[in-house]
Amino acid sequence: FPYQTTWSVTCEDENICTPETLHVFIKCSYTHTSIQTVIWFSPKQKEKWKNENYPEDLTLDSDLAGRVYHAETLNSSTLTIRDARLGDSGEYRFILVTANGAKYLSSKSVKLTVTDLQVRIHPGIKEQELRLTCNTQCRLSANWNTWWKNGKRINAKLNSEPLVLSANDGGSYFCSVIMKAKMIYSPAVCVWKQNCWNVTYAQSTVCAFKGSSVSFPCTYSYPSGEKVNKSYWTFNQNDVSLLEQFAGRVEFVRDQESNCTLRLSDLKDSDSGDYRFLFSTHTTEPVFSSSLRIQLIVTDFQVKVSSASMSDGQTVTLSCITSCTLPKHVFSWYQNSQRVMNKLTKYNNLYLDVPSYKDRDTYTCAVRGNMTYF
């Protein structure tokens, strides 16, 4: 980066490892007391910047929208990433901007590794025996993990102890640990059986616009010879089909084979929450419940004006911001209801030269037919 001077900083932890879905706090301190602005960035996002040599604020990045913010004290800055995801792994750094406009690159960066929890299957010591371990790239702060079979809690063990299974213990197994007061679950694995009770979702978190429609692709399985006698979706642990708020807006696309997709239309703010598919066969009464669930976040969006690009300061950046991270959308921009065709746009940002930006103009951003006005 084209900065002649770095400023000495001290970060509490220069290597952070965390399971996904937890909140991450990156705190760094500095001695300069006349800091006006702090710009956090990640070098891996540089292809999304107007100029790859000039970092842009992470809070304007479409991959982190609604999940990242930073707060400053007189001599420190803390970057918070909510609901950490595997794709958030990477290097994080910041730029200090003083009251007179001088810019300093932090002397230190922080490496973040986001990992998931996985069950690994190992050969047993004896014949017809398997050993299951609960694993993550991170050093777990919890000393114990919990084991589940066919959706039911069966055991708690020290992290160093495997779960030993015989050929008679076939079924669907997953593990969980408590970290930072939150239960973290692994996906399930099928042991000693060709087919197990299981539910799989295409996504664990869904971000969707208010008033739009959304689908939760879902598949389920169970041992041959079993017959499904009950299946349903829950919203915050309540049967969706019995909730008045979803009347006329919900569709179940399910069958006796494997499809358990749920569709919702005309989304409302109150639809935000946790969704799970449950089912039972004649040997899994009352119901089988997977370790996983879907979190739906219903959002609206706004245009944010910023000059946070660390270039020559002659650019105004308009960013289309949501309260959660969208999938890969195509953003369009309009000026006074006319499509913007001759200005630089990248991802969710529109870049305007200062002389061409006028407060009296109305700028809108559109995403798949949804619009917001500024």
Coordinates of C-alpha atoms in Angstrom, one line a residue:
F1 CA 0.0 0.0 0.0
P2 CA 1.3 3.5 -0.9
Y3 CA 1.8 4.7 2.7
Q4 CA 5.3 5.9 3.7
T5 CA 4.7 5.6 7.4
T6 CA 3.4 2.9 9.6
W7 CA 2.2 3.5 13.1
S8 CA 3.2 1.2 16.0
V9 CA 0.2 -0.7 17.3
T10 CA -0.3 -3.5 19.8
C11 CA -3.0 -6.1 19.2
E12 CA -4.4 -8.3 22.0
D13 CA -4.1 -11.4 19.8
E14 CA -2.4 -11.5 16.4
N15 CA -3.8 -15.0 15.7
I16 CA -7.4 -15.7 16.4
C17 CA -9.1 -19.1 15.7
T18 CA -12.8 -19.5 16.3
P19 CA -15.6 -21.9 15.3
E20 CA -18.1 -20.4 12.9
T21 CA -21.3 -18.6 14.1
L22 CA -19.5 -17.0 17.1
H23 CA -18.7 -13.3 17.4
V24 CA -15.1 -12.2 16.9
F25 CA -13.5 -9.2 18.6
I26 CA -10.2 -7.9 17.2
K27 CA -8.8 -5.2 19.5
C28 CA -5.6 -3.1 18.8
S29 CA -4.1 -0.2 20.8
Y30 CA -2.0 2.8 19.6
T31 CA -0.4 5.8 21.2
H32 CA -1.6 8.5 18.8
T33 CA -4.2 10.7 20.5
S34 CA -5.4 12.9 17.6
I35 CA -7.0 10.1 15.5
Q36 CA -10.1 11.2 13.6
T37 CA -10.9 8.1 11.6
V38 CA -10.0 4.4 11.7
I39 CA -10.4 2.3 8.5
W40 CA -10.4 -1.4 9.0
F41 CA -9.8 -3.5 5.9
S42 CA -8.9 -7.0 4.7
P43 CA -6.3 -7.3 1.9
K44 CA -8.1 -10.3 0.4
Q45 CA -11.0 -8.0 -0.5
K46 CA -8.9 -5.7 -2.6
E47 CA -10.4 -6.8 -5.9
K48 CA -13.6 -5.2 -4.7
W49 CA -12.0 -1.8 -4.1
K50 CA -12.1 1.1 -6.6
N51 CA -8.3 1.0 -6.6
E52 CA -6.5 -2.1 -5.2
N53 CA -3.8 0.2 -3.7
Y54 CA -6.3 2.1 -1.5
P55 CA -8.2 0.0 1.1
E56 CA -11.9 0.6 1.7
D57 CA -13.9 0.3 5.0
L58 CA -15.0 -3.2 5.8
T59 CA -18.4 -1.9 6.9
L60 CA -19.1 -1.1 3.3
D61 CA -18.2 -4.5 2.0
S62 CA -21.1 -6.6 0.7
D63 CA -19.6 -9.9 2.1
L64 CA -19.7 -8.5 5.6
A65 CA -22.8 -6.2 5.4
G66 CA -24.7 -6.0 8.7
R67 CA -22.2 -8.3 10.5
V68 CA -19.2 -6.0 11.0
Y69 CA -18.6 -2.7 12.9
H70 CA -15.8 -1.1 14.8
A71 CA -15.7 1.2 17.9
E72 CA -12.9 3.5 19.0
T73 CA -11.6 4.9 22.3
L74 CA -8.9 7.5 22.7
N75 CA -6.1 5.0 22.0
S76 CA -7.7 1.8 20.7
S77 CA -10.0 0.3 18.1
T78 CA -12.1 -2.9 18.3
L79 CA -13.4 -4.6 15.1
T80 CA -16.4 -6.9 15.8
I81 CA -17.5 -9.5 13.3
R82 CA -20.8 -11.1 14.2
D83 CA -21.8 -14.6 13.2
A84 CA -18.4 -15.5 11.9
R85 CA -18.3 -17.6 8.7
L86 CA -15.6 -19.7 7.1
G87 CA -15.2 -17.1 4.3
D88 CA -14.2 -14.5 6.9
S89 CA -10.9 -16.2 7.5
G90 CA -8.0 -13.9 6.5
E91 CA -5.8 -11.0 7.5
Y92 CA -7.3 -7.8 9.1
R93 CA -5.5 -4.5 9.4
F94 CA -6.4 -0.8 9.7
I95 CA -5.4 2.7 8.7
L96 CA -5.3 5.7 11.2
V97 CA -6.3 9.0 9.8
T98 CA -5.4 12.1 11.9
A99 CA -7.2 15.4 12.2
N100 CA -4.9 17.0 9.7
G101 CA -5.5 14.2 7.2
A102 CA -2.3 12.2 7.6
K103 CA -2.7 8.5 7.1
Y104 CA -0.7 5.8 8.9
L105 CA -0.8 2.0 8.2
S106 CA -1.0 -0.1 11.4
S107 CA 2.3 -1.9 12.0
K108 CA 0.5 -5.1 12.9
S109 CA -2.2 -7.2 11.3
V110 CA -4.4 -9.9 12.8
K111 CA -4.9 -13.4 11.2
L112 CA -8.4 -14.8 11.7
T113 CA -9.2 -18.5 11.1
V114 CA -12.8 -19.5 11.2
T115 CA -13.4 -23.2 11.4
D116 CA -16.2 -25.7 11.7
L117 CA -16.8 -28.6 14.1
Q118 CA -16.5 -32.0 12.5
V119 CA -17.0 -35.7 13.5
R120 CA -14.1 -37.9 12.3
I121 CA -14.4 -41.7 12.1
H122 CA -11.3 -43.8 13.1
P123 CA -10.8 -47.5 13.2
G124 CA -11.3 -49.1 16.6
I125 CA -8.8 -51.1 18.6
K126 CA -10.9 -54.2 18.3
E127 CA -12.7 -55.7 15.3
Q128 CA -16.1 -54.4 14.6
E129 CA -15.4 -51.3 16.5
L130 CA -15.1 -47.6 15.5
R131 CA -13.9 -44.5 17.3
L132 CA -15.5 -41.1 16.8
T133 CA -13.8 -37.8 17.7
C134 CA -15.1 -34.3 17.8
N135 CA -12.6 -32.0 16.0
T136 CA -11.9 -28.4 15.0
Q137 CA -8.8 -26.5 13.9
C138 CA -9.1 -24.4 17.0
R139 CA -7.9 -25.2 20.5
L140 CA -11.2 -25.7 22.3
S141 CA -11.7 -23.7 25.5
A142 CA -14.4 -26.2 26.5
N143 CA -13.1 -29.3 28.2
W144 CA -16.1 -31.4 27.4
N145 CA -18.2 -32.3 24.3
T146 CA -21.6 -33.8 24.0
W147 CA -22.5 -36.7 21.7
W148 CA -25.9 -37.2 20.1
K149 CA -27.4 -40.3 18.4
N150 CA -30.4 -40.0 16.1
G151 CA -31.0 -36.5 17.5
K152 CA -31.0 -37.5 21.1
R153 CA -28.3 -36.7 23.7
I154 CA -26.4 -39.8 24.7
N155 CA -23.0 -38.9 26.3
A156 CA -20.6 -36.3 27.5
K157 CA -16.9 -36.9 27.3
L158 CA -13.6 -35.1 27.7
N159 CA -12.4 -33.6 24.4
S160 CA -9.4 -36.1 24.5
E161 CA -11.7 -39.1 24.8
P162 CA -13.2 -40.8 21.7
L163 CA -16.7 -42.2 21.5
V164 CA -16.3 -46.0 21.0
L165 CA -19.0 -47.8 19.0
S166 CA -19.6 -51.4 18.2
A167 CA -21.4 -52.8 15.2
N168 CA -24.7 -52.8 17.2
D169 CA -24.5 -49.0 17.6
G170 CA -25.3 -47.9 14.1
G171 CA -27.0 -44.6 13.6
S172 CA -26.6 -40.9 13.0
Y173 CA -24.1 -39.2 15.3
F174 CA -23.0 -35.6 15.8
C175 CA -21.2 -33.7 18.6
S176 CA -21.6 -30.3 20.2
V177 CA -19.5 -28.0 22.5
I178 CA -20.3 -24.9 24.4
M179 CA -18.1 -21.9 23.6
K180 CA -18.7 -18.4 24.7
A181 CA -22.1 -19.4 26.1
K182 CA -23.2 -20.7 22.8
M183 CA -23.8 -24.3 21.7
I184 CA -21.8 -25.2 18.5
Y185 CA -22.9 -28.3 16.6
S186 CA -21.2 -30.5 14.0
P187 CA -22.9 -32.0 11.0
A188 CA -24.1 -35.6 11.5
V189 CA -22.3 -38.7 10.2
C190 CA -23.8 -42.1 9.4
V191 CA -22.1 -45.0 11.2
W192 CA -22.6 -48.7 10.6
K193 CA -25.6 -48.1 8.4
Q194 CA -26.2 -47.4 4.7
N195 CA -28.9 -44.9 5.4
C196 CA -29.4 -42.9 8.6
W197 CA -31.9 -40.4 10.1
N198 CA -30.6 -37.1 8.9
V199 CA -31.7 -33.6 7.7
T200 CA -29.5 -31.4 5.4
Y201 CA -30.0 -27.8 4.5
A202 CA -28.4 -26.0 1.6
Q203 CA -27.7 -22.9 3.8
S204 CA -27.4 -22.3 7.5
T205 CA -28.1 -18.6 7.2
V206 CA -30.5 -16.9 4.7
C207 CA -30.6 -13.1 4.2
A208 CA -33.7 -12.0 2.2
F209 CA -35.6 -8.7 1.5
K210 CA -38.8 -7.7 3.2
G211 CA -41.7 -8.4 0.8
S212 CA -39.8 -11.0 -1.2
S213 CA -40.1 -14.8 -1.3
V214 CA -37.5 -17.3 -0.1
S215 CA -36.9 -21.1 -0.3
F216 CA -35.1 -23.3 2.2
P217 CA -33.8 -26.2 0.1
C218 CA -33.9 -29.3 2.4
T219 CA -33.3 -33.0 2.1
Y220 CA -33.9 -35.8 4.6
S221 CA -33.1 -39.5 4.9
Y222 CA -33.9 -42.4 7.1
P223 CA -33.1 -46.2 7.2
S224 CA -34.7 -48.4 4.6
G225 CA -37.7 -50.2 6.0
E226 CA -38.8 -47.2 7.9
K227 CA -41.9 -45.2 7.1
V228 CA -42.4 -41.5 7.8
N229 CA -45.5 -40.9 9.9
K230 CA -45.1 -37.2 10.7
S231 CA -43.0 -34.3 9.3
Y232 CA -43.2 -30.5 9.8
W233 CA -41.2 -27.3 10.0
T234 CA -40.8 -25.2 13.2
F235 CA -40.2 -21.5 13.6
N236 CA -38.5 -20.7 16.9
Q237 CA -39.6 -24.2 18.1
N238 CA -43.3 -23.7 17.1
D239 CA -45.0 -25.6 14.3
V240 CA -45.1 -23.3 11.3
S241 CA -48.5 -24.7 10.1
L242 CA -50.1 -23.7 13.3
L243 CA -48.8 -20.1 13.4
E244 CA -51.3 -17.4 12.3
Q245 CA -48.5 -15.1 11.1
F246 CA -47.7 -17.5 8.2
A247 CA -51.3 -18.1 7.1
G248 CA -51.4 -18.1 3.3
R249 CA -47.7 -17.4 2.9
V250 CA -46.1 -20.8 3.5
E251 CA -45.7 -23.8 1.1
F252 CA -44.3 -27.2 2.0
V253 CA -42.5 -29.0 -0.9
R254 CA -42.1 -32.4 0.7
D255 CA -42.5 -36.0 -0.1
Q256 CA -41.9 -39.5 1.4
E257 CA -38.5 -39.8 -0.3
S258 CA -36.1 -36.9 0.4
N259 CA -37.5 -33.4 -0.3
C260 CA -38.4 -31.2 2.6
T261 CA -38.1 -27.7 1.1
L262 CA -40.0 -24.9 2.7
R263 CA -41.1 -21.7 0.8
L264 CA -42.2 -18.4 2.3
S265 CA -43.7 -15.5 0.5
D266 CA -44.3 -11.8 1.3
L267 CA -41.6 -11.8 4.0
K268 CA -42.1 -9.7 7.1
D269 CA -39.7 -8.5 9.8
S270 CA -41.3 -10.9 12.2
D271 CA -40.3 -13.9 10.1
S272 CA -36.7 -13.5 11.2
G273 CA -35.7 -16.4 13.4
D274 CA -34.7 -20.1 13.4
Y275 CA -36.3 -22.7 11.2
R276 CA -35.9 -26.5 11.5
F277 CA -37.4 -29.5 9.8
L278 CA -38.5 -32.4 12.0
F279 CA -39.8 -35.8 11.2
S280 CA -40.5 -39.2 12.8
T281 CA -40.7 -42.8 11.7
H282 CA -42.2 -45.7 13.7
T283 CA -38.8 -46.1 15.6
T284 CA -38.0 -42.4 16.2
E285 CA -41.0 -41.2 18.1
P286 CA -41.7 -38.4 18.9
V287 CA -39.5 -36.8 16.2
F288 CA -36.0 -36.7 14.8
S289 CA -34.2 -33.4 15.0
S290 CA -31.0 -32.6 13.2
S291 CA -28.2 -30.7 14.9
L292 CA -28.5 -27.9 12.3
R293 CA -31.1 -25.3 11.6
I294 CA -31.6 -22.3 9.3
Q295 CA -31.5 -18.7 10.5
L296 CA -33.6 -16.3 8.4
I297 CA -32.8 -12.6 8.6
V298 CA -35.3 -10.4 6.9
T299 CA -33.7 -7.1 5.9
D300 CA -34.4 -3.8 4.1
F301 CA -31.6 -1.8 2.6
Q302 CA -30.3 1.7 2.4
V303 CA -27.8 3.9 0.6
K304 CA -24.9 5.0 2.7
V305 CA -22.7 8.0 1.7
S306 CA -19.1 7.7 2.6
S307 CA -15.7 9.1 1.7
A308 CA -13.9 6.2 3.4
S309 CA -11.9 5.2 0.4
M310 CA -8.3 5.9 1.3
S311 CA -7.4 7.4 -2.1
D312 CA -7.0 11.2 -2.8
G313 CA -10.2 12.1 -1.0
Q314 CA -11.9 13.3 -4.2
T315 CA -14.3 10.4 -4.4
V316 CA -17.7 10.0 -2.8
T317 CA -18.7 6.4 -2.3
L318 CA -22.4 5.4 -2.2
S319 CA -22.9 1.9 -0.8
C320 CA -26.0 -0.3 -0.9
I321 CA -26.1 -1.6 2.7
T322 CA -28.3 -4.3 4.3
S323 CA -28.5 -5.6 7.8
C324 CA -27.2 -9.0 6.8
T325 CA -24.9 -10.5 4.2
L326 CA -26.7 -11.2 0.9
P327 CA -25.8 -14.0 -1.5
K328 CA -24.1 -12.9 -4.7
H329 CA -26.5 -10.3 -6.0
V330 CA -26.2 -7.9 -8.9
F331 CA -26.6 -4.3 -7.9
S332 CA -27.9 -1.5 -10.1
W333 CA -27.8 2.2 -9.5
Y334 CA -30.2 5.0 -10.5
Q335 CA -29.8 8.8 -10.4
N336 CA -33.1 10.7 -10.3
S337 CA -34.8 7.5 -11.5
Q338 CA -32.4 7.2 -14.5
R339 CA -30.1 4.2 -14.7
V340 CA -26.5 5.1 -14.0
M341 CA -24.4 3.9 -17.0
N342 CA -21.3 6.1 -17.1
K343 CA -20.0 5.9 -13.5
L344 CA -17.7 3.4 -11.9
T345 CA -19.6 0.7 -9.9
K346 CA -18.1 -2.4 -8.2
Y347 CA -20.2 -4.9 -6.3
N348 CA -22.5 -2.8 -4.0
N349 CA -20.6 0.5 -4.4
L350 CA -21.1 3.5 -6.7
Y351 CA -18.1 5.9 -7.0
L352 CA -18.7 9.5 -7.8
D353 CA -16.2 12.3 -8.3
V354 CA -16.8 15.1 -5.7
P355 CA -17.8 17.7 -8.4
S356 CA -20.5 15.4 -9.9
Y357 CA -22.1 14.6 -6.5
K358 CA -25.0 16.9 -5.6
D359 CA -27.0 16.6 -2.4
R360 CA -30.2 17.5 -4.3
D361 CA -29.9 14.4 -6.5
T362 CA -31.8 11.2 -5.5
Y363 CA -29.8 8.0 -5.7
T364 CA -31.4 4.6 -5.6
C365 CA -29.9 1.1 -5.6
A366 CA -31.8 -1.9 -6.9
V367 CA -31.2 -5.6 -6.2
R368 CA -33.3 -8.1 -8.2
G369 CA -36.2 -5.7 -8.4
N370 CA -36.0 -4.3 -4.8
M371 CA -35.3 -0.6 -4.5
T372 CA -34.4 1.8 -1.7
Y373 CA -34.3 5.6 -1.9
F374 CA -31.7 8.0 -0.5

